[in-house]
Amino acid sequence: QVQLVESGGGLVQAGGSLRLSCAPSGRPFSSYAMGWFRQAPGKEREFVAAIKWSDGETYYADSVKGRFTISRDNAKNTVYLQMNSLKPEDTAVYYCAASSRWTPKSFLLRTSPYDYWGQGTQVTVSS
């Protein structure tokens, strides 16, 4: 059984920064891409960022471009989400996800290609 474990969430003031981490636990596995999604109360889960393991190509939601950076450490099998210039509207539970198969770029923005999900970590940005 593969589990994804997120860490790094917390409470921060507007304009501040946080770095989220995601690493798999359990049996070894390889994935094609990793993604970060978020879900605010009363809203649907939305795409934040994704990265391909092979070449590090990244994709971002328009709402976080220029503020968030997704990166990977192949040696540690860990994905990070550096979040800068945080805004109150970034408040949500952030989820890490892994896609085990090749996925078209446009589909990486959807939840459906992702086979494994973490339990989520709360990010709260105060104004």
Coordinates of N, CA, C and O in Angstrom, one line a residue:
Q1 N 0.8 -1.2 0.0 CA 0.0 0.0 0.0 C 0.9 1.2 0.0 O 1.8 1.3 0.8
V2 N 0.6 2.1 -0.9 CA 1.4 3.4 -1.0 C 0.6 4.5 -0.3 O -0.6 4.6 -0.5
Q3 N 1.3 5.2 0.5 CA 0.7 6.4 1.1 C 1.6 7.6 0.8 O 2.8 7.5 0.8
L4 N 0.9 8.7 0.6 CA 1.6 10.0 0.5 C 1.5 10.8 1.8 O 0.4 10.9 2.3
V5 N 2.6 11.3 2.2 CA 2.6 12.0 3.5 C 3.0 13.4 3.3 O 4.1 13.7 2.8
E6 N 2.1 14.4 3.6 CA 2.4 15.8 3.5 C 2.8 16.4 4.8 O 2.4 15.9 5.8
S7 N 3.6 17.4 4.7 CA 3.9 18.1 5.9 C 4.2 19.6 5.6 O 4.4 19.9 4.4
G8 N 4.3 20.4 6.6 CA 4.7 21.8 6.4 C 3.6 22.8 6.4 O 3.8 24.0 6.3
G9 N 2.3 22.4 6.6 CA 1.2 23.3 6.7 C 1.3 24.1 8.0 O 2.1 23.8 8.9
G10 N 0.4 25.1 8.1 CA 0.4 25.9 9.3 C -0.3 27.2 9.1 O -1.0 27.4 8.1
L11 N -0.2 28.1 10.1 CA -0.8 29.4 10.1 C 0.3 30.4 9.8 O 1.4 30.4 10.4
V12 N 0.0 31.3 8.9 CA 0.9 32.3 8.5 C 0.2 33.6 8.2 O -1.0 33.6 7.8
Q13 N 0.8 34.7 8.3 CA 0.2 36.0 8.0 C 0.3 36.3 6.5 O 1.2 35.7 5.8
A14 N -0.6 37.1 6.0 CA -0.6 37.4 4.6 C 0.7 38.0 4.2 O 1.3 38.8 5.0
G15 N 1.3 37.6 3.1 CA 2.6 38.0 2.6 C 3.7 37.1 3.1 O 4.8 37.2 2.6
G16 N 3.4 36.1 3.9 CA 4.4 35.2 4.4 C 4.6 34.0 3.5 O 4.0 34.0 2.4
S17 N 5.4 33.1 4.0 CA 5.7 31.9 3.1 C 5.6 30.6 3.9 O 5.7 30.6 5.2
L18 N 5.4 29.6 3.2 CA 5.4 28.2 3.8 C 5.9 27.3 2.7 O 5.8 27.5 1.5
R19 N 6.5 26.2 3.1 CA 6.9 25.1 2.2 C 6.3 23.8 2.6 O 6.5 23.3 3.7
L20 N 5.6 23.2 1.7 CA 5.0 21.9 1.9 C 5.9 20.9 1.3 O 6.5 21.1 0.3
S21 N 5.9 19.7 1.9 CA 6.6 18.6 1.5 C 5.7 17.4 1.3 O 4.7 17.3 2.0
C22 N 6.0 16.5 0.4 CA 5.2 15.3 0.1 C 6.2 14.2 -0.2 O 7.0 14.3 -1.1
A23 N 6.1 13.1 0.5 CA 6.9 11.9 0.3 C 6.1 10.6 0.4 O 5.2 10.6 1.3
P24 N 6.3 9.6 -0.3 CA 5.6 8.4 -0.2 C 6.1 7.5 0.9 O 7.3 7.6 1.3
S25 N 5.2 6.8 1.5 CA 5.6 5.8 2.5 C 5.0 4.5 2.1 O 4.1 4.4 1.3
G26 N 5.5 3.4 2.7 CA 5.0 2.1 2.3 C 5.9 1.5 1.3 O 7.1 1.7 1.2
R27 N 5.3 0.7 0.4 CA 6.1 0.0 -0.6 C 6.6 0.9 -1.7 O 6.0 2.0 -1.9
P28 N 7.8 0.6 -2.2 CA 8.4 1.5 -3.2 C 7.5 1.6 -4.4 O 6.8 0.6 -4.8
F29 N 7.4 2.8 -5.1 CA 6.7 2.9 -6.3 C 7.2 4.0 -7.1 O 7.9 4.9 -6.6
S30 N 6.9 4.0 -8.4 CA 7.4 5.1 -9.2 C 6.1 5.8 -9.8 O 5.1 5.1 -10.0
S31 N 6.2 7.1 -10.0 CA 5.1 7.8 -10.6 C 5.6 8.6 -11.7 O 6.7 9.0 -11.9
Y32 N 4.6 9.0 -12.6 CA 4.9 9.8 -13.8 C 5.0 11.3 -13.4 O 5.8 12.0 -13.8
A33 N 4.0 11.7 -12.5 CA 3.9 13.1 -12.1 C 3.4 13.2 -10.7 O 2.7 12.3 -10.3
M34 N 3.7 14.3 -10.1 CA 3.1 14.6 -8.8 C 2.4 15.9 -8.9 O 2.8 16.8 -9.6
G35 N 1.3 16.0 -8.2 CA 0.5 17.3 -8.2 C 0.2 17.7 -6.8 O 0.2 16.9 -5.8
W36 N -0.1 19.0 -6.7 CA -0.7 19.6 -5.5 C -2.0 20.2 -5.8 O -2.2 20.9 -6.8
F37 N -3.0 19.9 -5.0 CA -4.3 20.4 -5.1 C -4.7 21.0 -3.8 O -4.1 20.8 -2.8
R38 N -5.8 21.8 -3.8 CA -6.2 22.4 -2.5 C -7.8 22.4 -2.5 O -8.4 22.5 -3.6
Q39 N -8.3 22.4 -1.3 CA -9.7 22.5 -1.1 C -10.1 23.4 0.0 O -9.7 23.1 1.2
A40 N -10.8 24.4 -0.3 CA -11.3 25.4 0.8 C -12.7 24.9 1.2 O -13.4 24.2 0.4
P41 N -13.1 25.3 2.4 CA -14.4 24.9 2.9 C -15.5 25.3 1.9 O -15.6 26.5 1.4
G42 N -16.4 24.4 1.6 CA -17.5 24.7 0.7 C -17.2 24.8 -0.8 O -18.0 25.1 -1.6
K43 N -15.9 24.5 -1.1 CA -15.5 24.6 -2.5 C -15.0 23.2 -3.0 O -14.6 22.4 -2.2
E44 N -14.9 23.1 -4.3 CA -14.4 21.9 -4.9 C -12.8 21.9 -4.8 O -12.2 22.9 -4.7
R45 N -12.3 20.7 -4.9 CA -10.8 20.6 -4.9 C -10.3 21.2 -6.2 O -10.8 20.9 -7.3
E46 N -9.3 22.0 -6.1 CA -8.7 22.6 -7.3 C -7.2 22.4 -7.5 O -6.5 22.2 -6.5
F47 N -6.8 22.4 -8.7 CA -5.4 22.2 -9.1 C -4.6 23.4 -8.6 O -5.0 24.5 -8.8
V48 N -3.4 23.1 -8.2 CA -2.4 24.2 -7.8 C -1.2 24.1 -8.7 O -0.8 25.1 -9.3
A49 N -0.5 22.9 -8.7 CA 0.7 22.8 -9.4 C 1.0 21.3 -9.7 O 0.5 20.4 -8.9
A50 N 1.8 21.0 -10.7 CA 2.2 19.6 -11.0 C 3.6 19.6 -11.5 O 4.1 20.7 -12.1
I51 N 4.3 18.5 -11.4 CA 5.6 18.4 -11.9 C 5.8 16.9 -12.4 O 5.3 16.0 -11.8
K52 N 6.5 16.8 -13.5 CA 6.9 15.5 -14.1 C 8.2 15.1 -13.5 O 9.2 15.8 -13.5
W53 N 8.3 13.8 -13.0 CA 9.5 13.3 -12.5 C 10.7 13.3 -13.5 O 11.8 13.6 -13.2
S54 N 10.4 12.9 -14.7 CA 11.4 12.7 -15.7 C 12.2 13.9 -16.1 O 13.5 13.9 -16.1
D55 N 11.6 15.0 -16.3 CA 12.3 16.2 -16.8 C 12.0 17.4 -16.0 O 12.6 18.5 -16.3
G56 N 11.2 17.3 -14.9 CA 11.0 18.4 -14.0 C 10.0 19.5 -14.6 O 9.9 20.6 -14.1
E57 N 9.4 19.2 -15.7 CA 8.5 20.1 -16.3 C 7.4 20.4 -15.3 O 6.8 19.5 -14.7
T58 N 7.0 21.7 -15.2 CA 6.1 22.1 -14.2 C 4.9 22.8 -14.8 O 4.9 23.4 -15.9
Y59 N 3.8 22.8 -14.1 CA 2.5 23.4 -14.5 C 1.9 24.1 -13.3 O 2.0 23.5 -12.2
Y60 N 1.3 25.2 -13.5 CA 0.7 26.0 -12.4 C -0.7 26.5 -12.7 O -1.0 26.8 -13.9
A61 N -1.5 26.6 -11.7 CA -2.8 27.3 -11.8 C -2.4 28.8 -12.0 O -1.5 29.3 -11.4
D62 N -3.3 29.5 -12.7 CA -3.0 30.9 -12.9 C -3.0 31.7 -11.6 O -2.3 32.7 -11.4
S63 N -3.8 31.2 -10.6 CA -3.9 31.9 -9.3 C -2.6 31.9 -8.5 O -2.5 32.7 -7.6
V64 N -1.7 31.0 -8.8 CA -0.5 30.9 -8.0 C 0.8 31.1 -8.8 O 1.9 31.2 -8.2
K65 N 0.6 31.3 -10.1 CA 1.8 31.6 -10.9 C 2.6 32.8 -10.4 O 2.0 33.8 -10.1
G66 N 3.9 32.7 -10.3 CA 4.7 33.7 -9.8 C 4.9 33.8 -8.3 O 5.7 34.5 -7.8
R67 N 4.0 33.0 -7.6 CA 4.1 33.0 -6.1 C 4.5 31.6 -5.6 O 5.2 31.5 -4.6
F68 N 4.0 30.6 -6.2 CA 4.3 29.2 -5.8 C 5.3 28.6 -6.7 O 5.3 28.8 -7.9
T69 N 6.1 27.7 -6.1 CA 7.1 26.9 -6.9 C 7.0 25.5 -6.5 O 7.2 25.1 -5.3
I70 N 6.8 24.6 -7.5 CA 6.8 23.1 -7.2 C 8.2 22.6 -7.7 O 8.7 23.0 -8.7
S71 N 8.8 21.7 -6.9 CA 10.1 21.2 -7.2 C 10.1 19.7 -6.7 O 9.3 19.3 -5.9
R72 N 11.2 19.0 -7.1 CA 11.3 17.6 -6.7 C 12.7 17.3 -6.4 O 13.7 18.0 -6.8
D73 N 12.9 16.4 -5.5 CA 14.2 15.8 -5.1 C 14.2 14.4 -5.4 O 13.6 13.6 -4.7
N74 N 14.7 14.0 -6.6 CA 14.7 12.6 -7.0 C 15.3 11.6 -6.0 O 14.8 10.5 -5.8
A75 N 16.4 12.1 -5.4 CA 17.1 11.2 -4.5 C 16.3 10.9 -3.2 O 16.3 9.8 -2.7
K76 N 15.5 11.9 -2.8 CA 14.7 11.7 -1.6 C 13.2 11.3 -2.0 O 12.4 11.1 -1.1
N77 N 13.0 11.3 -3.3 CA 11.6 10.9 -3.8 C 10.6 11.8 -3.1 O 9.5 11.4 -2.7
T78 N 10.9 13.1 -3.1 CA 10.1 14.1 -2.3 C 9.8 15.2 -3.3 O 10.6 15.6 -4.1
V79 N 8.5 15.7 -3.1 CA 8.1 16.9 -3.9 C 7.8 18.0 -2.9 O 7.3 17.8 -1.8
Y80 N 8.1 19.2 -3.3 CA 7.9 20.4 -2.5 C 7.0 21.4 -3.2 O 6.9 21.5 -4.4
L81 N 6.4 22.2 -2.3 CA 5.6 23.3 -2.8 C 6.0 24.5 -2.0 O 5.6 24.6 -0.8
Q82 N 6.8 25.4 -2.6 CA 7.2 26.6 -1.9 C 6.1 27.7 -2.2 O 5.9 28.0 -3.4
M83 N 5.5 28.2 -1.2 CA 4.5 29.2 -1.3 C 4.9 30.5 -0.7 O 5.2 30.6 0.5
N84 N 5.0 31.5 -1.6 CA 5.4 32.8 -1.2 C 4.3 33.8 -1.4 O 3.3 33.5 -2.1
S85 N 4.4 35.0 -0.8 CA 3.4 36.0 -0.9 C 2.0 35.5 -0.7 O 1.1 35.7 -1.5
L86 N 1.8 34.7 0.3 CA 0.5 34.1 0.6 C -0.6 35.1 0.8 O -0.4 36.2 1.4
K87 N -1.8 34.7 0.4 CA -2.9 35.6 0.5 C -4.0 34.8 1.3 O -4.0 33.6 1.3
P88 N -4.9 35.5 2.0 CA -6.0 34.8 2.7 C -6.8 33.8 1.8 O -7.2 32.8 2.3
E89 N -6.9 34.1 0.5 CA -7.6 33.2 -0.4 C -6.9 31.9 -0.7 O -7.4 31.0 -1.3
D90 N -5.6 31.8 -0.2 CA -4.9 30.6 -0.3 C -5.2 29.6 0.8 O -4.7 28.5 0.8
T91 N -6.0 30.1 1.7 CA -6.3 29.2 2.9 C -7.1 28.0 2.4 O -8.1 28.1 1.7
A92 N -6.7 26.8 2.7 CA -7.3 25.6 2.2 C -6.5 24.4 2.8 O -5.5 24.6 3.4
V93 N -7.1 23.2 2.6 CA -6.4 22.0 2.9 C -5.6 21.6 1.6 O -6.3 21.6 0.5
Y94 N -4.3 21.4 1.7 CA -3.5 21.1 0.5 C -3.2 19.6 0.5 O -2.8 19.0 1.5
Y95 N -3.5 19.1 -0.7 CA -3.3 17.6 -0.9 C -2.2 17.4 -2.0 O -2.2 18.0 -3.0
C96 N -1.4 16.4 -1.7 CA -0.4 15.9 -2.6 C -1.0 14.7 -3.3 O -1.7 13.9 -2.7
A97 N -0.6 14.5 -4.6 CA -1.2 13.4 -5.4 C -0.1 12.9 -6.3 O 0.7 13.6 -6.8
A98 N -0.2 11.6 -6.7 CA 0.7 11.0 -7.6 C 0.0 10.3 -8.7 O -1.0 9.6 -8.5
S99 N 0.5 10.5 -9.9 CA -0.1 9.8 -11.1 C 0.9 8.7 -11.5 O 2.1 9.1 -11.8
S100 N 0.5 7.5 -11.6 CA 1.5 6.4 -11.9 C 1.7 6.2 -13.4 O 2.6 5.5 -13.8
R101 N 0.8 6.7 -14.2 CA 0.9 6.5 -15.7 C 1.1 7.8 -16.4 O 0.8 8.9 -15.9
W102 N 1.6 7.6 -17.7 CA 1.7 8.8 -18.5 C 0.4 9.5 -18.7 O -0.7 8.9 -18.8
T103 N 0.4 10.8 -18.6 CA -0.8 11.6 -18.6 C -0.6 12.8 -19.5 O 0.4 13.5 -19.3
P104 N -1.5 13.1 -20.4 CA -1.3 14.3 -21.2 C -1.3 15.6 -20.3 O -1.9 15.6 -19.2
K105 N -0.5 16.5 -20.7 CA -0.3 17.7 -19.9 C -1.6 18.3 -19.5 O -1.7 18.7 -18.3
S106 N -2.6 18.4 -20.3 CA -3.8 19.1 -20.0 C -4.6 18.3 -18.9 O -5.4 18.9 -18.2
F107 N -4.4 17.0 -18.8 CA -5.1 16.2 -17.8 C -4.4 16.3 -16.5 O -5.1 15.9 -15.5
L108 N -3.2 16.7 -16.4 CA -2.6 16.8 -15.1 C -3.2 17.9 -14.2 O -3.0 17.9 -13.0
L109 N -4.1 18.7 -14.8 CA -4.8 19.7 -14.0 C -6.1 19.1 -13.4 O -6.7 19.8 -12.7
R110 N -6.4 17.9 -13.7 CA -7.6 17.3 -13.2 C -7.3 16.3 -12.1 O -6.1 15.8 -12.0
T111 N -8.2 16.0 -11.3 CA -8.0 15.0 -10.2 C -8.0 13.6 -10.7 O -7.3 12.7 -10.1
S112 N -8.7 13.3 -11.8 CA -8.9 11.9 -12.2 C -7.6 11.1 -12.5 O -7.6 9.9 -12.3
P113 N -6.5 11.7 -13.1 CA -5.4 10.9 -13.4 C -4.5 10.4 -12.2 O -3.7 9.6 -12.3
Y114 N -4.8 11.0 -11.1 CA -4.0 10.7 -9.9 C -4.5 9.5 -9.1 O -5.7 9.4 -8.7
D115 N -3.6 8.5 -8.9 CA -3.9 7.3 -8.3 C -3.8 7.3 -6.8 O -4.5 6.6 -6.1
Y116 N -2.9 8.1 -6.3 CA -2.6 8.1 -4.8 C -2.7 9.6 -4.3 O -2.3 10.5 -5.0
W117 N -3.3 9.7 -3.1 CA -3.5 11.0 -2.5 C -3.0 11.0 -1.0 O -3.1 9.9 -0.4
G118 N -2.5 12.1 -0.6 CA -2.2 12.2 0.8 C -3.4 12.6 1.6 O -4.5 12.8 1.1
Q119 N -3.2 12.7 2.9 CA -4.3 13.0 3.8 C -4.6 14.5 3.9 O -5.6 14.9 4.4
G120 N -3.7 15.3 3.4 CA -3.9 16.8 3.4 C -3.3 17.4 4.5 O -3.1 16.9 5.6
T121 N -2.9 18.7 4.3 CA -2.3 19.5 5.4 C -2.9 20.9 5.3 O -3.1 21.5 4.2
Q122 N -3.3 21.4 6.5 CA -4.0 22.7 6.5 C -3.1 23.9 6.4 O -2.0 23.9 7.0
V123 N -3.4 24.8 5.5 CA -2.7 26.1 5.3 C -3.7 27.2 5.6 O -4.8 27.2 5.0
T124 N -3.4 28.0 6.6 CA -4.3 29.1 6.9 C -3.5 30.4 6.9 O -2.5 30.5 7.5
V125 N -4.0 31.3 6.1 CA -3.4 32.6 5.9 C -4.3 33.7 6.5 O -5.4 33.9 6.1
S126 N -3.8 34.4 7.5 CA -4.5 35.4 8.2 C -4.3 36.8 7.5 O -3.2 37.0 7.0
S127 N -5.3 37.6 7.6 CA -5.2 38.9 6.9 C -4.7 40.0 7.9 O -4.6 39.7 9.1

